[in-house]
mmCIF file of C-alpha atoms in Angstrom:
data_model
loop_
_atom_site.group_PDB
_atom_site.id
_atom_site.type_symbol
_atom_site.label_atom_id
_atom_site.label_comp_id
_atom_site.label_asym_id
_atom_site.label_seq_id
_atom_site.Cartn_x
_atom_site.Cartn_y
_atom_site.Cartn_z
ATOM 1 C CA UNK A 1 -36.228 -36.837 19.858
ATOM 2 C CA UNK A 2 -34.188 -40.213 19.474
ATOM 3 C CA UNK A 3 -30.929 -39.937 18.733
ATOM 4 C CA UNK A 4 -30.245 -43.408 15.857
ATOM 5 C CA UNK A 5 -26.580 -44.487 13.548
ATOM 6 C CA UNK A 6 -27.540 -46.036 10.483
ATOM 7 C CA UNK A 7 -24.888 -47.410 8.541
ATOM 8 C CA UNK A 8 -25.097 -46.348 4.949
ATOM 9 C CA UNK A 9 -25.981 -44.641 2.101
ATOM 10 C CA UNK A 10 -27.659 -41.033 3.626
ATOM 11 C CA UNK A 11 -29.301 -40.327 -0.265
ATOM 12 C CA UNK A 12 -30.234 -43.627 -0.252
ATOM 13 C CA UNK A 13 -32.825 -42.514 3.438
ATOM 14 C CA UNK A 14 -36.822 -42.145 4.258
ATOM 15 C CA UNK A 15 -36.674 -39.328 5.791
ATOM 16 C CA UNK A 16 -37.879 -35.907 5.715
ATOM 17 C CA UNK A 17 -34.268 -33.446 4.986
ATOM 18 C CA UNK A 18 -31.155 -35.119 4.437
ATOM 19 C CA UNK A 19 -28.552 -32.873 5.449
ATOM 20 C CA UNK A 20 -26.034 -32.037 2.684
ATOM 21 C CA UNK A 21 -22.755 -31.173 4.792
ATOM 22 C CA UNK A 22 -21.822 -28.329 1.764
ATOM 23 C CA UNK A 23 -19.780 -25.665 0.655
ATOM 24 C CA UNK A 24 -20.076 -21.719 0.404
ATOM 25 C CA UNK A 25 -21.005 -21.758 -3.412
ATOM 26 C CA UNK A 26 -23.931 -25.317 -2.369
ATOM 27 C CA UNK A 27 -23.068 -26.363 -6.682
ATOM 28 C CA UNK A 28 -21.703 -29.330 -5.990
ATOM 29 C CA UNK A 29 -18.659 -31.296 -4.970
ATOM 30 C CA UNK A 30 -16.903 -34.192 -3.676
ATOM 31 C CA UNK A 31 -18.233 -36.475 -0.280
ATOM 32 C CA UNK A 32 -21.539 -35.900 0.598
ATOM 33 C CA UNK A 33 -21.884 -33.018 -1.858
ATOM 34 C CA UNK A 34 -21.630 -34.602 -4.139
ATOM 35 C CA UNK A 35 -23.161 -37.362 -4.051
ATOM 36 C CA UNK A 36 -26.054 -35.556 -2.347
ATOM 37 C CA UNK A 37 -26.331 -33.545 -5.757
ATOM 38 C CA UNK A 38 -26.257 -36.687 -7.843
ATOM 39 C CA UNK A 39 -28.204 -38.787 -6.550
ATOM 40 C CA UNK A 40 -31.297 -35.841 -6.516
ATOM 41 C CA UNK A 41 -30.481 -35.049 -10.032
ATOM 42 C CA UNK A 42 -30.034 -31.299 -11.486
ATOM 43 C CA UNK A 43 -33.758 -29.908 -9.689
ATOM 44 C CA UNK A 44 -31.448 -30.329 -6.236
ATOM 45 C CA UNK A 45 -28.314 -27.101 -8.498
ATOM 46 C CA UNK A 46 -31.561 -25.691 -10.737
ATOM 47 C CA UNK A 47 -33.334 -25.027 -6.578
ATOM 48 C CA UNK A 48 -29.733 -23.837 -5.050
ATOM 49 C CA UNK A 49 -29.277 -21.636 -7.510
ATOM 50 C CA UNK A 50 -32.505 -19.798 -7.046
ATOM 51 C CA UNK A 51 -31.871 -20.030 -3.513
ATOM 52 C CA UNK A 52 -28.180 -18.840 -3.119
ATOM 53 C CA UNK A 53 -27.098 -17.087 -5.904
ATOM 54 C CA UNK A 54 -24.778 -15.961 -3.169
ATOM 55 C CA UNK A 55 -24.269 -19.260 -0.992
ATOM 56 C CA UNK A 56 -24.094 -19.586 2.167
ATOM 57 C CA UNK A 57 -21.288 -18.618 5.725
ATOM 58 C CA UNK A 58 -19.681 -21.437 7.100
ATOM 59 C CA UNK A 59 -22.233 -22.250 9.960
ATOM 60 C CA UNK A 60 -24.917 -21.551 8.193
ATOM 61 C CA UNK A 61 -27.998 -23.709 7.025
ATOM 62 C CA UNK A 62 -31.053 -23.668 4.201
ATOM 63 C CA UNK A 63 -32.910 -25.326 1.865
ATOM 64 C CA UNK A 64 -33.671 -26.900 -1.334
ATOM 65 C CA UNK A 65 -36.046 -29.774 -2.543
ATOM 66 C CA UNK A 66 -34.368 -33.078 -2.322
ATOM 67 C CA UNK A 67 -34.950 -34.170 -6.168
ATOM 68 C CA UNK A 68 -34.773 -37.359 -6.942
ATOM 69 C CA UNK A 69 -34.554 -38.951 -3.169
ATOM 70 C CA UNK A 70 -36.501 -40.304 -0.771
ATOM 71 C CA UNK A 71 -36.298 -37.661 1.420
ATOM 72 C CA UNK A 72 -38.143 -34.162 0.768
ATOM 73 C CA UNK A 73 -35.661 -31.601 1.249
ATOM 74 C CA UNK A 74 -32.217 -31.202 1.158
ATOM 75 C CA UNK A 75 -30.983 -29.075 4.302
ATOM 76 C CA UNK A 76 -27.719 -27.626 3.032
ATOM 77 C CA UNK A 77 -24.736 -26.387 6.199
ATOM 78 C CA UNK A 78 -21.406 -25.436 5.557
ATOM 79 C CA UNK A 79 -19.072 -27.198 7.156
ATOM 80 C CA UNK A 80 -15.816 -25.448 9.155
ATOM 81 C CA UNK A 81 -12.562 -26.025 7.043
ATOM 82 C CA UNK A 82 -9.900 -27.169 9.055
ATOM 83 C CA UNK A 83 -7.609 -26.290 6.830
ATOM 84 C CA UNK A 84 -8.722 -22.918 5.756
ATOM 85 C CA UNK A 85 -7.569 -21.886 8.969
ATOM 86 C CA UNK A 86 -11.512 -22.661 10.539
ATOM 87 C CA UNK A 87 -10.894 -23.859 13.851
ATOM 88 C CA UNK A 88 -13.736 -22.549 15.781
ATOM 89 C CA UNK A 89 -16.003 -25.747 17.493
ATOM 90 C CA UNK A 90 -18.468 -23.087 17.608
ATOM 91 C CA UNK A 91 -18.545 -22.698 13.539
ATOM 92 C CA UNK A 92 -19.187 -26.964 13.573
ATOM 93 C CA UNK A 93 -21.901 -26.494 15.761
ATOM 94 C CA UNK A 94 -23.635 -23.753 14.258
ATOM 95 C CA UNK A 95 -23.951 -26.882 11.590
ATOM 96 C CA UNK A 96 -26.248 -29.118 14.084
ATOM 97 C CA UNK A 97 -28.143 -26.453 15.596
ATOM 98 C CA UNK A 98 -28.801 -24.480 12.157
ATOM 99 C CA UNK A 99 -30.396 -27.614 11.016
ATOM 100 C CA UNK A 100 -32.406 -27.864 13.486
ATOM 101 C CA UNK A 101 -33.952 -25.328 13.115
ATOM 102 C CA UNK A 102 -34.551 -25.482 9.130
ATOM 103 C CA UNK A 103 -36.446 -29.036 10.559
ATOM 104 C CA UNK A 104 -38.499 -27.575 12.603
ATOM 105 C CA UNK A 105 -39.781 -24.711 10.336
ATOM 106 C CA UNK A 106 -39.999 -26.945 7.188
ATOM 107 C CA UNK A 107 -41.989 -29.239 9.986
ATOM 108 C CA UNK A 108 -39.455 -32.044 8.941
ATOM 109 C CA UNK A 109 -40.272 -35.089 11.653
ATOM 110 C CA UNK A 110 -37.456 -37.571 10.468
ATOM 111 C CA UNK A 111 -33.739 -35.909 9.663
ATOM 112 C CA UNK A 112 -30.204 -37.716 8.273
ATOM 113 C CA UNK A 113 -26.966 -35.832 8.993
ATOM 114 C CA UNK A 114 -23.588 -37.388 8.102
ATOM 115 C CA UNK A 115 -21.263 -36.588 9.274
ATOM 116 C CA UNK A 116 -20.410 -32.393 8.464
ATOM 117 C CA UNK A 117 -16.698 -31.460 7.634
ATOM 118 C CA UNK A 118 -15.024 -34.432 8.966
ATOM 119 C CA UNK A 119 -12.779 -36.702 5.665
ATOM 120 C CA UNK A 120 -11.250 -33.538 3.485
ATOM 121 C CA UNK A 121 -12.427 -30.324 5.786
ATOM 122 C CA UNK A 122 -10.295 -32.145 8.754
ATOM 123 C CA UNK A 123 -12.027 -32.217 11.550
ATOM 124 C CA UNK A 124 -12.007 -35.846 12.952
ATOM 125 C CA UNK A 125 -15.061 -37.967 12.951
ATOM 126 C CA UNK A 126 -15.327 -38.010 17.622
ATOM 127 C CA UNK A 127 -15.443 -34.249 17.047
ATOM 128 C CA UNK A 128 -18.325 -34.104 14.641
ATOM 129 C CA UNK A 129 -20.084 -36.526 16.553
ATOM 130 C CA UNK A 130 -19.955 -35.238 19.595
ATOM 131 C CA UNK A 131 -21.031 -31.727 18.233
ATOM 132 C CA UNK A 132 -24.138 -33.194 16.889
ATOM 133 C CA UNK A 133 -24.657 -35.246 20.341
ATOM 134 C CA UNK A 134 -24.379 -31.349 22.201
ATOM 135 C CA UNK A 135 -26.709 -29.827 20.202
ATOM 136 C CA UNK A 136 -29.318 -32.473 19.848
ATOM 137 C CA UNK A 137 -28.957 -32.591 23.901
ATOM 138 C CA UNK A 138 -30.236 -28.676 23.778
ATOM 139 C CA UNK A 139 -33.315 -30.476 24.181
ATOM 140 C CA UNK A 140 -36.618 -28.445 23.267
ATOM 141 C CA UNK A 141 -36.416 -29.698 19.235
ATOM 142 C CA UNK A 142 -40.030 -30.942 17.836
ATOM 143 C CA UNK A 143 -38.933 -33.911 16.088
ATOM 144 C CA UNK A 144 -39.465 -37.530 16.725
ATOM 145 C CA UNK A 145 -35.966 -38.496 15.028
ATOM 146 C CA UNK A 146 -31.884 -37.440 14.798
ATOM 147 C CA UNK A 147 -30.374 -40.301 12.226
ATOM 148 C CA UNK A 148 -26.121 -39.785 11.892
ATOM 149 C CA UNK A 149 -25.653 -41.789 9.046
ATOM 150 C CA UNK A 150 -22.161 -42.640 8.953
ATOM 151 C CA UNK A 151 -20.266 -44.159 5.147
ATOM 152 C CA UNK A 152 -18.543 -47.479 5.992
ATOM 153 C CA UNK A 153 -18.028 -50.180 9.459
ATOM 154 C CA UNK A 154 -15.343 -47.980 10.702
ATOM 155 C CA UNK A 155 -17.508 -44.577 10.545
ATOM 156 C CA UNK A 156 -20.556 -46.577 12.076
ATOM 157 C CA UNK A 157 -18.493 -47.996 14.159
ATOM 158 C CA UNK A 158 -17.191 -44.592 15.972
ATOM 159 C CA UNK A 159 -20.293 -42.864 16.434
ATOM 160 C CA UNK A 160 -22.023 -46.055 17.582
ATOM 161 C CA UNK A 161 -18.987 -46.010 20.639
ATOM 162 C CA UNK A 162 -19.674 -42.346 21.072
ATOM 163 C CA UNK A 163 -23.610 -42.097 21.212
ATOM 164 C CA UNK A 164 -23.089 -44.653 23.004
ATOM 165 C CA UNK A 165 -21.827 -42.762 25.977
ATOM 166 C CA UNK A 166 -24.642 -40.496 26.552
ATOM 167 C CA UNK A 167 -27.501 -41.784 26.191
#
């Protein structure tokens, strides 16, 4: 599986699946979650309500339609909120691992990730990238590409510096 880095808009990626850093309720919100719901339109929210009436647990993942986005699916992950005391790093790696597992179940070949839990959930960009790379390096994934999409130049520089250290 190739790991690529893109500076840009996650919701505009032409991949099989985009990963949404969602909250437990899976009803939209701010940041990546708000952008995914806005770009995907009401179909994403309707599918979240139907498939996940009680939401998802931290570290878990599930899929919905991508609605109006160019991707086919959205894989929603619930990242740990460091500010709320969720400091167990295995919850963060679980988001990336579960997202890849869901992608494989769907038959997706390409997937675009945000920096899960970086930002309002208090994990650093470095921690998020390192968690992703750790899971990607486990190998055995039946995907062609895992794309890390960084929003903004500063985030992209952090991601590129971390990816460059491990490849």
